[in-house]
């Protein structure tokens, strides 16, 4: 984490204090109201109807906005946030560029729901995303490190070239969070986050947000959410605000664990490959070193075959077998079962907050029985 991000995080923890008076609650309130008092002459009231505004969203958006250094618009899931980007930026006849190896649902919605409206989706692998030019693209969406393969692409280089060609540039920053990588500082117009993952971090809410410093993009996103209705629940916004307050601590432990596990896996005889951008031998290392302030909490471990991978996940006491990532508990998933372009024995691991030694002992014991 850079010094600037550290300062932003400290500010985030205290962001409510300036607005509090004696006797006010230190934590935000959950406001579930669908409608607010709007007397005649009250059309400028800050809260009118629950689809337009909500005070609990405001708290979550203020905290996330501090961390992003940008305006933040929240959504009920990461996919609702991705869809909002497409709905506000893709027009009939537009060409958009997406990673072929990123989270599959993003390319699925682009092709399945926007294709019939005349939007053409092209796909490129993350590792070679910078190659091939950006002429003719209205929208260029990167995901780096990519989920699940953990390849990276050079955000600053691509953002500069794609913007020169006239594209809106978007980065899905879910696998890093703003603590590890700051796409807007690197030239992106919009940063996407599935807050279901590390931002909330407790595996108990679906949530997403978009961050942008472009007032026109922000205004379009606000209108889209207000009029089409993909709004987060106030209770979920409250949970995310609470989860976010411990992000810095969780992220530090998770990234330390990921780095230590990667270094141990790479020397293990039962492991045929390790992907972790922090390993100097990893193909992603040079770019990750340049554009991230940590190497993240996700790693990929390739075992002999699908059976070995399934057994490792199912039998290791401290690996939670589940989809998703970024939670308190280390979790693992064999992503080839979903058709992702990774080897059959590839286990995507999301390092959790367990103390390292018991975690590694459990993993080493499980590797022995494979
Ligand atoms: C990189 C990435 N972006 C977006 C999403 C979608 O987020 P959600 O599940 O919160 O809709 C995911 C979900 O796994 C993801 O991994």
Short mmCIF file of C-alpha atoms and ligand atoms in Angstrom, two decimals:
data_model
loop_
_atom_site.label_atom_id
_atom_site.label_comp_id
_atom_site.label_asym_id
_atom_site.label_seq_id
_atom_site.Cartn_x
_atom_site.Cartn_y
_atom_site.Cartn_z
CA UNK A 1 0.00 0.00 0.00
CA UNK A 2 1.36 3.42 -0.90
CA UNK A 3 1.65 6.22 1.70
CA UNK A 4 -1.19 8.03 -0.06
CA UNK A 5 -3.48 5.02 0.16
CA UNK A 6 -2.57 4.57 3.83
CA UNK A 7 -3.60 8.17 4.51
CA UNK A 8 -6.85 7.66 2.59
CA UNK A 9 -7.62 4.59 4.64
CA UNK A 10 -7.06 6.47 7.92
CA UNK A 11 -9.37 9.18 6.61
CA UNK A 12 -11.93 6.52 5.68
CA UNK A 13 -12.02 5.19 9.25
CA UNK A 14 -12.82 8.67 10.56
CA UNK A 15 -14.98 9.88 7.68
CA UNK A 16 -18.18 10.20 9.73
CA UNK A 17 -16.71 12.07 12.67
CA UNK A 18 -16.84 15.60 11.27
CA UNK A 19 -20.62 15.27 10.79
CA UNK A 20 -21.38 13.96 14.31
CA UNK A 21 -22.74 15.86 17.29
CA UNK A 22 -22.67 14.77 20.95
CA UNK A 23 -24.88 11.72 21.41
CA UNK A 24 -24.85 10.68 17.74
CA UNK A 25 -24.13 7.06 16.94
CA UNK A 26 -20.57 6.30 15.88
CA UNK A 27 -21.74 3.70 13.37
CA UNK A 28 -24.11 4.66 10.52
CA UNK A 29 -27.83 3.96 10.82
CA UNK A 30 -29.65 1.57 8.49
CA UNK A 31 -32.45 3.52 6.83
CA UNK A 32 -34.84 1.16 5.02
CA UNK A 33 -37.52 3.76 4.17
CA UNK A 34 -39.00 3.59 0.69
CA UNK A 35 -40.36 7.11 0.90
CA UNK A 36 -39.42 10.35 2.69
CA UNK A 37 -41.39 13.44 3.69
CA UNK A 38 -41.71 15.77 0.70
CA UNK A 39 -44.03 18.68 1.63
CA UNK A 40 -45.03 21.21 -0.99
CA UNK A 41 -41.96 23.22 -1.82
CA UNK A 42 -39.89 20.21 -0.72
CA UNK A 43 -38.88 18.97 -4.15
CA UNK A 44 -35.28 19.78 -3.28
CA UNK A 45 -35.33 17.51 -0.22
CA UNK A 46 -32.15 15.38 -0.26
CA UNK A 47 -34.22 12.21 0.20
CA UNK A 48 -37.54 11.68 -1.55
CA UNK A 49 -37.97 8.13 -2.77
CA UNK A 50 -35.94 5.02 -1.98
CA UNK A 51 -34.98 4.31 -5.60
CA UNK A 52 -33.46 7.78 -5.97
CA UNK A 53 -31.36 8.20 -2.84
CA UNK A 54 -30.75 6.57 0.51
CA UNK A 55 -28.75 7.81 3.50
CA UNK A 56 -27.16 4.39 4.16
CA UNK A 57 -25.96 4.15 0.55
CA UNK A 58 -24.47 7.60 1.05
CA UNK A 59 -22.39 6.35 3.97
CA UNK A 60 -21.02 3.39 2.00
CA UNK A 61 -20.41 5.57 -1.07
CA UNK A 62 -18.63 8.25 0.98
CA UNK A 63 -16.27 5.67 2.51
CA UNK A 64 -15.63 3.89 -0.80
CA UNK A 65 -15.23 7.25 -2.52
CA UNK A 66 -12.51 8.28 -0.10
CA UNK A 67 -10.59 5.10 -0.83
CA UNK A 68 -11.04 5.43 -4.60
CA UNK A 69 -10.42 9.20 -4.67
CA UNK A 70 -13.46 9.37 -6.93
CA UNK A 71 -17.23 9.48 -7.08
CA UNK A 72 -18.68 6.06 -6.27
CA UNK A 73 -22.03 4.62 -7.32
CA UNK A 74 -23.04 1.39 -5.58
CA UNK A 75 -25.02 -1.55 -6.97
CA UNK A 76 -26.61 -4.72 -5.59
CA UNK A 77 -23.85 -6.95 -7.04
CA UNK A 78 -20.64 -6.77 -9.02
CA UNK A 79 -22.52 -7.93 -12.12
CA UNK A 80 -25.10 -5.15 -11.69
CA UNK A 81 -22.12 -2.75 -11.75
CA UNK A 82 -20.68 -4.37 -14.92
CA UNK A 83 -24.11 -4.23 -16.56
CA UNK A 84 -24.41 -0.54 -15.64
CA UNK A 85 -21.16 0.17 -17.50
CA UNK A 86 -22.47 -1.59 -20.60
CA UNK A 87 -25.94 -0.02 -20.37
CA UNK A 88 -24.55 3.50 -20.12
CA UNK A 89 -21.64 3.20 -22.57
CA UNK A 90 -22.49 0.63 -25.28
CA UNK A 91 -24.56 1.90 -28.21
CA UNK A 92 -25.95 0.13 -31.27
CA UNK A 93 -23.10 -0.39 -33.73
CA UNK A 94 -20.44 -0.09 -31.00
CA UNK A 95 -17.49 -2.47 -30.73
CA UNK A 96 -16.31 -3.36 -27.27
CA UNK A 97 -13.20 -5.21 -26.16
CA UNK A 98 -13.18 -7.59 -23.20
CA UNK A 99 -10.69 -10.12 -21.83
CA UNK A 100 -11.19 -13.69 -23.05
CA UNK A 101 -9.91 -15.00 -19.72
CA UNK A 102 -11.64 -12.69 -17.22
CA UNK A 103 -14.73 -13.35 -15.15
CA UNK A 104 -16.96 -15.25 -17.59
CA UNK A 105 -20.24 -13.47 -16.76
CA UNK A 106 -18.95 -10.13 -18.04
CA UNK A 107 -18.36 -11.48 -21.55
CA UNK A 108 -21.55 -13.52 -21.33
CA UNK A 109 -23.77 -10.48 -20.70
CA UNK A 110 -21.96 -8.45 -23.37
CA UNK A 111 -22.53 -11.17 -25.97
CA UNK A 112 -25.93 -12.47 -24.91
CA UNK A 113 -27.75 -9.25 -24.03
CA UNK A 114 -25.92 -6.54 -25.99
CA UNK A 115 -25.19 -8.57 -29.15
CA UNK A 116 -28.89 -8.55 -30.19
CA UNK A 117 -28.86 -4.73 -29.92
CA UNK A 118 -26.01 -4.50 -32.44
CA UNK A 119 -23.03 -4.34 -30.07
CA UNK A 120 -20.04 -6.37 -31.21
CA UNK A 121 -17.86 -7.93 -28.53
CA UNK A 122 -14.25 -8.84 -29.28
CA UNK A 123 -12.16 -10.87 -26.87
CA UNK A 124 -8.41 -10.82 -26.20
CA UNK A 125 -6.29 -12.71 -23.67
CA UNK A 126 -5.19 -10.52 -20.76
CA UNK A 127 -1.51 -11.36 -21.23
CA UNK A 128 -1.57 -9.96 -24.79
CA UNK A 129 -4.33 -7.36 -24.29
CA UNK A 130 -2.02 -4.50 -25.28
CA UNK A 131 -1.41 -6.03 -28.71
CA UNK A 132 -3.59 -5.44 -31.76
CA UNK A 133 -4.52 -1.76 -31.38
CA UNK A 134 -7.73 -0.13 -30.15
CA UNK A 135 -9.05 1.66 -33.23
CA UNK A 136 -12.82 1.50 -33.51
CA UNK A 137 -13.51 0.45 -29.91
CA UNK A 138 -16.06 2.49 -27.95
CA UNK A 139 -15.30 0.62 -24.76
CA UNK A 140 -12.20 -1.25 -23.62
CA UNK A 141 -12.61 -3.32 -20.45
CA UNK A 142 -9.61 -4.93 -18.73
CA UNK A 143 -9.51 -7.24 -15.76
CA UNK A 144 -6.09 -7.43 -14.15
CA UNK A 145 -5.01 -9.70 -12.56
CA UNK A 146 -7.55 -11.78 -14.44
CA UNK A 147 -9.86 -14.16 -12.64
CA UNK A 148 -9.01 -17.03 -12.49
CA UNK A 149 -5.75 -17.28 -14.49
CA UNK A 150 -4.00 -14.31 -12.79
CA UNK A 151 -2.48 -12.87 -15.94
CA UNK A 152 -1.96 -9.12 -15.96
CA UNK A 153 -1.94 -6.33 -18.52
CA UNK A 154 -0.38 -2.87 -18.43
CA UNK A 155 -3.22 -0.52 -17.44
CA UNK A 156 -1.36 2.77 -18.08
CA UNK A 157 -0.11 1.68 -21.49
CA UNK A 158 -3.48 0.35 -22.63
CA UNK A 159 -5.46 3.25 -21.15
CA UNK A 160 -3.30 5.78 -23.00
CA UNK A 161 -3.55 3.95 -26.34
CA UNK A 162 -7.27 3.15 -26.04
CA UNK A 163 -8.18 6.71 -25.00
CA UNK A 164 -6.16 8.09 -27.90
CA UNK A 165 -8.28 5.86 -30.14
CA UNK A 166 -11.43 7.35 -28.57
CA UNK A 167 -12.47 4.55 -26.19
CA UNK A 168 -13.83 4.75 -22.67
CA UNK A 169 -11.42 2.68 -20.57
CA UNK A 170 -12.63 0.45 -17.77
CA UNK A 171 -10.77 -1.83 -15.35
CA UNK A 172 -12.34 -4.54 -13.22
CA UNK A 173 -10.26 -4.14 -10.05
CA UNK A 174 -12.05 -6.81 -8.01
CA UNK A 175 -9.05 -9.08 -7.53
CA UNK A 176 -6.87 -6.26 -6.13
CA UNK A 177 -9.11 -3.66 -4.42
CA UNK A 178 -7.98 0.00 -4.41
CA UNK A 179 -5.48 -0.90 -1.67
CA UNK A 180 -3.40 -2.90 -4.14
CA UNK A 181 -4.06 -1.18 -7.46
CA UNK A 182 -5.52 2.18 -8.47
CA UNK A 183 -6.83 2.00 -12.05
CA UNK A 184 -8.11 5.59 -12.08
CA UNK A 185 -4.62 6.87 -11.22
CA UNK A 186 -3.30 4.78 -14.11
CA UNK A 187 -5.65 6.42 -16.61
CA UNK A 188 -8.86 4.38 -16.53
CA UNK A 189 -12.19 6.21 -16.77
CA UNK A 190 -14.10 3.72 -14.62
CA UNK A 191 -13.01 1.19 -12.01
CA UNK A 192 -15.31 -1.76 -11.30
CA UNK A 193 -15.41 -3.65 -8.03
CA UNK A 194 -17.39 -6.66 -6.94
CA UNK A 195 -17.57 -5.75 -3.24
CA UNK A 196 -18.96 -9.22 -2.62
CA UNK A 197 -15.28 -10.20 -2.46
CA UNK A 198 -12.55 -8.60 -0.33
CA UNK A 199 -14.15 -5.17 0.16
CA UNK A 200 -16.93 -6.64 2.29
CA UNK A 201 -14.81 -9.68 3.04
CA UNK A 202 -17.19 -11.68 5.22
CA UNK A 203 -19.00 -13.75 2.55
CA UNK A 204 -22.37 -12.47 3.70
CA UNK A 205 -23.47 -9.93 1.10
CA UNK A 206 -23.53 -9.36 -2.66
CA UNK A 207 -22.58 -5.81 -3.61
CA UNK A 208 -20.68 -3.84 -6.24
CA UNK A 209 -19.51 -0.35 -7.06
CA UNK A 210 -18.21 1.80 -9.87
CA UNK A 211 -15.71 4.60 -9.30
CA UNK A 212 -15.12 7.43 -11.76
CA UNK A 213 -13.65 10.94 -11.82
CA UNK A 214 -15.60 11.88 -14.95
CA UNK A 215 -18.72 13.89 -13.97
CA UNK A 216 -20.58 12.99 -17.19
CA UNK A 217 -20.00 9.26 -16.66
CA UNK A 218 -21.05 9.57 -13.01
CA UNK A 219 -24.22 11.47 -13.94
CA UNK A 220 -25.18 8.82 -16.52
CA UNK A 221 -24.63 6.06 -13.96
CA UNK A 222 -26.73 7.87 -11.34
CA UNK A 223 -29.58 8.32 -13.83
CA UNK A 224 -29.34 4.72 -14.99
CA UNK A 225 -29.58 3.40 -11.41
CA UNK A 226 -32.31 5.85 -10.43
CA UNK A 227 -34.59 5.12 -13.37
CA UNK A 228 -33.96 1.42 -14.05
CA UNK A 229 -33.73 0.41 -10.39
CA UNK A 230 -30.63 -1.79 -9.74
CA UNK A 231 -30.30 -0.32 -6.25
CA UNK A 232 -28.46 -1.85 -3.28
CA UNK A 233 -30.40 -2.69 -0.15
CA UNK A 234 -29.70 -0.31 2.75
CA UNK A 235 -28.88 -3.26 4.99
CA UNK A 236 -26.31 -4.53 2.48
CA UNK A 237 -24.81 -1.05 2.19
CA UNK A 238 -24.47 -1.00 5.97
CA UNK A 239 -22.78 -4.43 5.97
CA UNK A 240 -20.34 -3.30 3.28
CA UNK A 241 -19.54 -0.12 5.21
CA UNK A 242 -18.76 -2.25 8.25
CA UNK A 243 -16.72 -4.82 6.29
CA UNK A 244 -14.77 -2.06 4.56
CA UNK A 245 -13.56 -0.70 7.89
CA UNK A 246 -11.35 -3.77 8.40
CA UNK A 247 -10.26 -4.14 4.78
CA UNK A 248 -6.77 -2.82 5.38
CA UNK A 249 -6.08 -5.33 8.16
CA UNK A 250 -7.62 -8.25 6.32
CA UNK A 251 -5.89 -7.37 3.07
CA UNK A 252 -2.49 -7.21 4.76
CA UNK A 253 -2.89 -10.70 6.27
CA UNK A 254 -4.38 -12.16 3.09
CA UNK A 255 -1.59 -10.85 0.86
CA UNK A 256 1.12 -11.95 3.31
CA UNK A 257 -0.42 -15.42 3.38
CA UNK A 258 -0.70 -15.57 -0.41
CA UNK A 259 2.97 -14.63 -0.86
CA UNK A 260 4.14 -17.16 1.75
CA UNK A 261 1.96 -19.95 0.33
CA UNK A 262 3.12 -19.28 -3.24
CA UNK A 263 6.77 -19.49 -2.15
CA UNK A 264 6.13 -22.82 -0.40
CA UNK A 265 3.97 -24.35 -3.15
CA UNK A 266 6.55 -23.62 -5.81
CA UNK A 267 9.07 -25.96 -4.17
CA UNK A 268 6.57 -28.72 -3.48
CA UNK A 269 6.97 -31.96 -5.49
CA UNK A 270 3.17 -32.50 -5.83
CA UNK A 271 2.67 -29.06 -7.40
CA UNK A 272 3.29 -28.73 -11.13
CA UNK A 273 2.74 -24.98 -11.42
CA UNK A 274 2.07 -21.88 -9.36
CA UNK A 275 0.64 -18.57 -10.56
CA UNK A 276 1.19 -15.63 -8.27
CA UNK A 277 2.13 -12.22 -9.63
CA UNK A 278 4.48 -11.73 -6.67
CA UNK A 279 6.77 -14.59 -7.66
CA UNK A 280 9.76 -13.17 -9.58
CA UNK A 281 9.47 -16.14 -11.96
CA UNK A 282 5.78 -15.45 -12.74
CA UNK A 283 5.03 -14.11 -16.24
CA UNK A 284 2.88 -11.39 -14.63
CA UNK A 285 5.59 -10.19 -12.24
CA UNK A 286 7.19 -7.33 -14.18
CA UNK A 287 3.93 -5.52 -14.96
CA UNK A 288 2.41 -6.28 -11.55
CA UNK A 289 5.50 -4.83 -9.89
CA UNK A 290 5.10 -1.66 -11.91
CA UNK A 291 1.38 -1.02 -11.39
CA UNK A 292 0.38 -2.61 -8.10
CA UNK A 293 1.40 -1.81 -4.55
CA UNK A 294 0.92 -5.41 -3.43
CA UNK A 295 0.63 -8.67 -5.32
CA UNK A 296 -2.80 -9.55 -4.01
CA UNK A 297 -4.36 -12.42 -2.15
CA UNK A 298 -5.11 -14.82 -4.99
CA UNK A 299 -2.90 -17.57 -6.32
CA UNK A 300 -3.26 -20.48 -8.70
CA UNK A 301 -1.82 -23.89 -7.89
CA UNK A 302 -1.75 -26.63 -10.51
CA UNK A 303 -1.89 -30.22 -9.26
CA UNK A 304 -1.48 -33.45 -11.27
CA UNK A 305 -5.04 -33.58 -12.59
CA UNK A 306 -8.69 -32.76 -11.87
CA UNK A 307 -8.99 -35.58 -9.31
CA UNK A 308 -5.98 -34.37 -7.31
CA UNK A 309 -7.28 -30.81 -7.40
CA UNK A 310 -10.79 -31.80 -6.27
CA UNK A 311 -9.34 -33.91 -3.46
CA UNK A 312 -7.05 -31.13 -2.29
CA UNK A 313 -9.97 -28.71 -2.06
CA UNK A 314 -12.40 -31.17 -0.48
CA UNK A 315 -10.02 -32.65 2.08
CA UNK A 316 -7.93 -29.74 3.27
CA UNK A 317 -9.37 -28.67 6.63
CA UNK A 318 -8.60 -24.99 6.13
CA UNK A 319 -9.59 -24.64 2.50
CA UNK A 320 -13.24 -23.77 2.14
CA UNK A 321 -14.55 -25.40 -1.00
CA UNK A 322 -16.63 -22.67 -2.56
CA UNK A 323 -16.92 -20.34 -5.47
CA UNK A 324 -16.05 -16.67 -4.93
CA UNK A 325 -12.97 -15.26 -3.19
CA UNK A 326 -11.74 -12.47 -0.94
CA UNK A 327 -13.32 -13.79 2.28
CA UNK A 328 -11.88 -14.27 5.76
CA UNK A 329 -11.42 -17.99 5.17
CA UNK A 330 -9.04 -19.40 2.58
CA UNK A 331 -11.17 -20.77 -0.24
CA UNK A 332 -10.41 -22.88 -3.25
CA UNK A 333 -12.09 -23.81 -6.48
CA UNK A 334 -11.16 -25.89 -9.52
CA UNK A 335 -12.10 -23.39 -12.18
CA UNK A 336 -11.82 -25.72 -15.19
CA UNK A 337 -15.11 -27.22 -14.01
CA UNK A 338 -16.78 -23.97 -15.12
CA UNK A 339 -14.99 -24.06 -18.48
CA UNK A 340 -12.42 -21.36 -17.63
CA UNK A 341 -9.25 -21.49 -19.77
CA UNK A 342 -6.99 -23.00 -17.07
CA UNK A 343 -5.50 -26.52 -16.72
CA UNK A 344 -7.84 -29.26 -15.31
CA UNK A 345 -5.73 -29.49 -12.12
CA UNK A 346 -5.62 -25.69 -11.55
CA UNK A 347 -6.91 -24.66 -8.12
CA UNK A 348 -7.72 -21.00 -7.67
CA UNK A 349 -6.92 -20.19 -4.07
CA UNK A 350 -7.99 -17.07 -2.25
CA UNK A 351 -5.75 -16.70 0.79
CA UNK A 352 -7.72 -15.88 3.90
CA UNK A 353 -6.91 -14.44 7.31
CA UNK A 354 -5.94 -17.66 9.08
CA UNK A 355 -2.59 -17.61 10.87
CA UNK A 356 -0.12 -18.90 8.28
CA UNK A 357 1.43 -21.93 10.00
CA UNK A 358 -1.74 -23.93 10.75
CA UNK A 359 -2.96 -23.06 7.26
CA UNK A 360 0.22 -24.30 5.61
CA UNK A 361 0.37 -27.42 7.83
CA UNK A 362 -3.16 -28.36 6.74
CA UNK A 363 -2.24 -27.83 3.09
CA UNK A 364 1.04 -29.76 3.35
CA UNK A 365 -0.75 -32.68 5.08
CA UNK A 366 -3.36 -32.77 2.31
CA UNK A 367 -0.73 -32.67 -0.44
CA UNK A 368 0.83 -35.80 1.13
CA UNK A 369 -2.29 -37.90 0.50
CA UNK A 370 -2.64 -36.94 -3.16
C1 LIG B 1 -13.55 -10.15 -11.46
C2 LIG B 1 -15.01 -10.21 -11.13
N1 LIG B 1 -15.82 -9.22 -11.53
C3 LIG B 1 -17.13 -9.24 -11.26
C4 LIG B 1 -17.70 -10.28 -10.57
C5 LIG B 1 -19.18 -10.28 -10.31
O1 LIG B 1 -19.45 -9.96 -8.99
P1 LIG B 1 -20.78 -10.41 -8.21
O2 LIG B 1 -20.68 -11.89 -8.00
O3 LIG B 1 -20.72 -9.59 -6.96
O4 LIG B 1 -21.93 -10.07 -9.07
C6 LIG B 1 -16.91 -11.33 -10.14
C7 LIG B 1 -17.51 -12.47 -9.41
O5 LIG B 1 -16.86 -13.46 -9.15
C8 LIG B 1 -15.53 -11.31 -10.44
O6 LIG B 1 -14.72 -12.30 -10.07
#
